[in-house]
mmCIF file of C-alpha atoms in Angstrom:
data_model
loop_
_atom_site.group_PDB
_atom_site.id
_atom_site.type_symbol
_atom_site.label_atom_id
_atom_site.label_comp_id
_atom_site.label_asym_id
_atom_site.label_seq_id
_atom_site.Cartn_x
_atom_site.Cartn_y
_atom_site.Cartn_z
ATOM 1 C CA MET T 1 114.339 103.661 144.826
ATOM 2 C CA SER T 2 115.769 105.569 147.759
ATOM 3 C CA ALA T 3 114.904 105.541 151.434
ATOM 4 C CA GLN T 4 115.258 109.319 151.682
ATOM 5 C CA PRO T 5 112.455 111.237 153.379
ATOM 6 C CA ASP T 6 109.974 113.007 151.160
ATOM 7 C CA HIS T 7 110.381 116.727 151.909
ATOM 8 C CA HIS T 8 107.213 117.536 150.014
ATOM 9 C CA THR T 9 104.988 115.795 152.546
ATOM 10 C CA PRO T 10 103.162 118.346 154.684
ATOM 11 C CA ALA T 11 103.850 118.378 158.415
ATOM 12 C CA THR T 12 101.491 116.399 160.590
ATOM 13 C CA PRO T 13 98.785 118.749 161.874
ATOM 14 C CA TYR T 14 98.305 119.401 165.574
ATOM 15 C CA ALA T 15 96.202 116.627 167.067
ATOM 16 C CA PRO T 16 94.958 117.096 170.627
ATOM 17 C CA ALA T 17 94.557 114.220 173.040
ATOM 18 C CA ALA T 18 91.244 112.392 172.832
ATOM 19 C CA GLY T 19 89.892 114.010 176.011
ATOM 20 C CA ALA T 20 91.222 117.503 175.260
ATOM 21 C CA PRO T 21 87.879 119.088 174.275
ATOM 22 C CA ALA T 22 86.165 117.869 177.449
ATOM 23 C CA ASP T 23 89.111 118.928 179.623
ATOM 24 C CA LEU T 24 89.179 122.314 177.937
ATOM 25 C CA LEU T 25 85.455 122.824 178.446
ATOM 26 C CA ALA T 26 85.833 121.975 182.151
ATOM 27 C CA GLN T 27 88.623 124.551 182.456
ATOM 28 C CA LEU T 28 86.528 127.157 180.660
ATOM 29 C CA ARG T 29 83.570 126.482 182.966
ATOM 30 C CA ALA T 30 85.848 127.004 185.988
ATOM 31 C CA ASP T 31 87.189 130.332 184.682
ATOM 32 C CA ARG T 32 85.738 133.660 185.791
ATOM 33 C CA ARG T 33 84.925 134.378 182.129
ATOM 34 C CA ALA T 34 82.744 131.269 181.859
ATOM 35 C CA ASP T 35 79.585 133.268 181.104
ATOM 36 C CA THR T 36 81.044 134.454 177.806
ATOM 37 C CA TRP T 37 83.723 131.883 177.053
ATOM 38 C CA VAL T 38 81.675 128.689 177.385
ATOM 39 C CA PRO T 39 78.969 129.744 174.885
ATOM 40 C CA ALA T 40 81.652 131.044 172.507
ATOM 41 C CA PHE T 41 83.601 127.768 172.678
ATOM 42 C CA GLU T 42 80.460 125.688 172.278
ATOM 43 C CA GLY T 43 79.409 127.735 169.239
ATOM 44 C CA GLU T 44 82.816 127.403 167.583
ATOM 45 C CA TRP T 45 82.905 123.684 168.430
ATOM 46 C CA ALA T 46 79.444 123.105 166.945
ATOM 47 C CA ALA T 47 80.392 124.943 163.745
ATOM 48 C CA ALA T 48 83.651 122.978 163.454
ATOM 49 C CA LEU T 49 81.796 119.726 164.114
ATOM 50 C CA GLU T 50 79.344 120.470 161.312
ATOM 51 C CA GLU T 51 82.231 121.353 159.001
ATOM 52 C CA SER T 52 83.931 118.096 159.989
ATOM 53 C CA ARG T 53 80.819 116.136 159.075
ATOM 54 C CA ARG T 54 80.696 117.779 155.652
ATOM 55 C CA THR T 55 84.398 117.490 154.856
ATOM 56 C CA PHE T 56 85.424 114.343 156.750
ATOM 57 C CA SER T 57 88.294 116.369 158.224
ATOM 58 C CA LEU T 58 89.154 116.878 161.872
ATOM 59 C CA ALA T 59 91.317 119.933 161.170
ATOM 60 C CA GLY T 60 88.631 122.443 162.156
ATOM 61 C CA LEU T 61 87.982 120.668 165.447
ATOM 62 C CA TYR T 62 91.703 120.569 166.191
ATOM 63 C CA GLU T 63 91.959 124.267 165.397
ATOM 64 C CA VAL T 64 89.130 125.168 167.805
ATOM 65 C CA VAL T 65 90.816 123.211 170.611
ATOM 66 C CA GLN T 66 94.217 124.744 169.871
ATOM 67 C CA ASP T 67 92.806 128.299 169.708
ATOM 68 C CA TRP T 68 90.953 127.951 172.996
ATOM 69 C CA GLN T 69 93.909 126.317 174.719
ATOM 70 C CA GLY T 70 95.926 129.359 173.667
ATOM 71 C CA ARG T 71 93.288 131.789 174.920
ATOM 72 C CA LEU T 72 93.103 130.026 178.253
ATOM 73 C CA ALA T 73 96.888 129.859 178.581
ATOM 74 C CA SER T 74 97.336 133.559 177.768
ATOM 75 C CA ALA T 75 94.496 134.780 180.014
ATOM 76 C CA PRO T 76 96.726 135.347 183.087
ATOM 77 C CA ALA T 77 99.128 137.484 181.044
ATOM 78 C CA VAL T 78 96.240 139.494 179.611
ATOM 79 C CA ASP T 79 94.798 139.968 183.104
ATOM 80 C CA ALA T 80 98.177 141.160 184.393
ATOM 81 C CA PHE T 81 98.519 143.579 181.478
ATOM 82 C CA VAL T 82 95.068 145.047 182.094
ATOM 83 C CA ALA T 83 95.691 145.267 185.842
ATOM 84 C CA SER T 84 98.990 147.084 185.241
ATOM 85 C CA GLY T 85 97.071 150.202 184.288
ATOM 86 C CA TYR T 86 98.858 150.541 180.960
ATOM 87 C CA ASP T 87 97.577 153.628 179.170
ATOM 88 C CA ASP T 88 96.294 152.555 175.787
ATOM 89 C CA SER T 89 94.400 155.775 175.116
ATOM 90 C CA GLU T 90 96.488 156.330 172.005
ATOM 91 C CA PHE T 91 95.302 153.030 170.558
ATOM 92 C CA ILE T 92 94.521 153.229 166.859
ATOM 93 C CA ASP T 93 91.086 151.907 165.979
ATOM 94 C CA MET T 94 91.650 150.127 162.650
ATOM 95 C CA ALA T 95 87.899 149.904 161.983
ATOM 96 C CA GLU T 96 87.677 153.673 162.353
ATOM 97 C CA LEU T 97 90.592 154.153 159.964
ATOM 98 C CA ARG T 98 88.979 151.870 157.377
ATOM 99 C CA GLY T 99 85.754 153.887 157.695
ATOM 100 C CA ARG T 100 87.608 157.113 156.927
ATOM 101 C CA ARG T 101 88.957 155.752 153.642
ATOM 102 C CA ARG T 102 85.536 155.042 152.193
#
């Protein structure tokens, strides 16, 4: 028997700190987008919590926290991009393109 690491073992999933969901919710409530972001987070959290109860897995809860941490962290860059006045009038609407193919 060898003491070599098993390279077939999956990487440990992201695991937020115990208070991360509550801290995240407080940050979302303090953001100017709170009217839309807080209900969206709470809805995703509730769905992930129900999934966790059915599957006995915390992965969905971790994913919700990680996604919302990313949204919150990228919000200043998005705000700066929007404020820059970038002309996106040539944006391609993928939903419109899919509709044309039908």
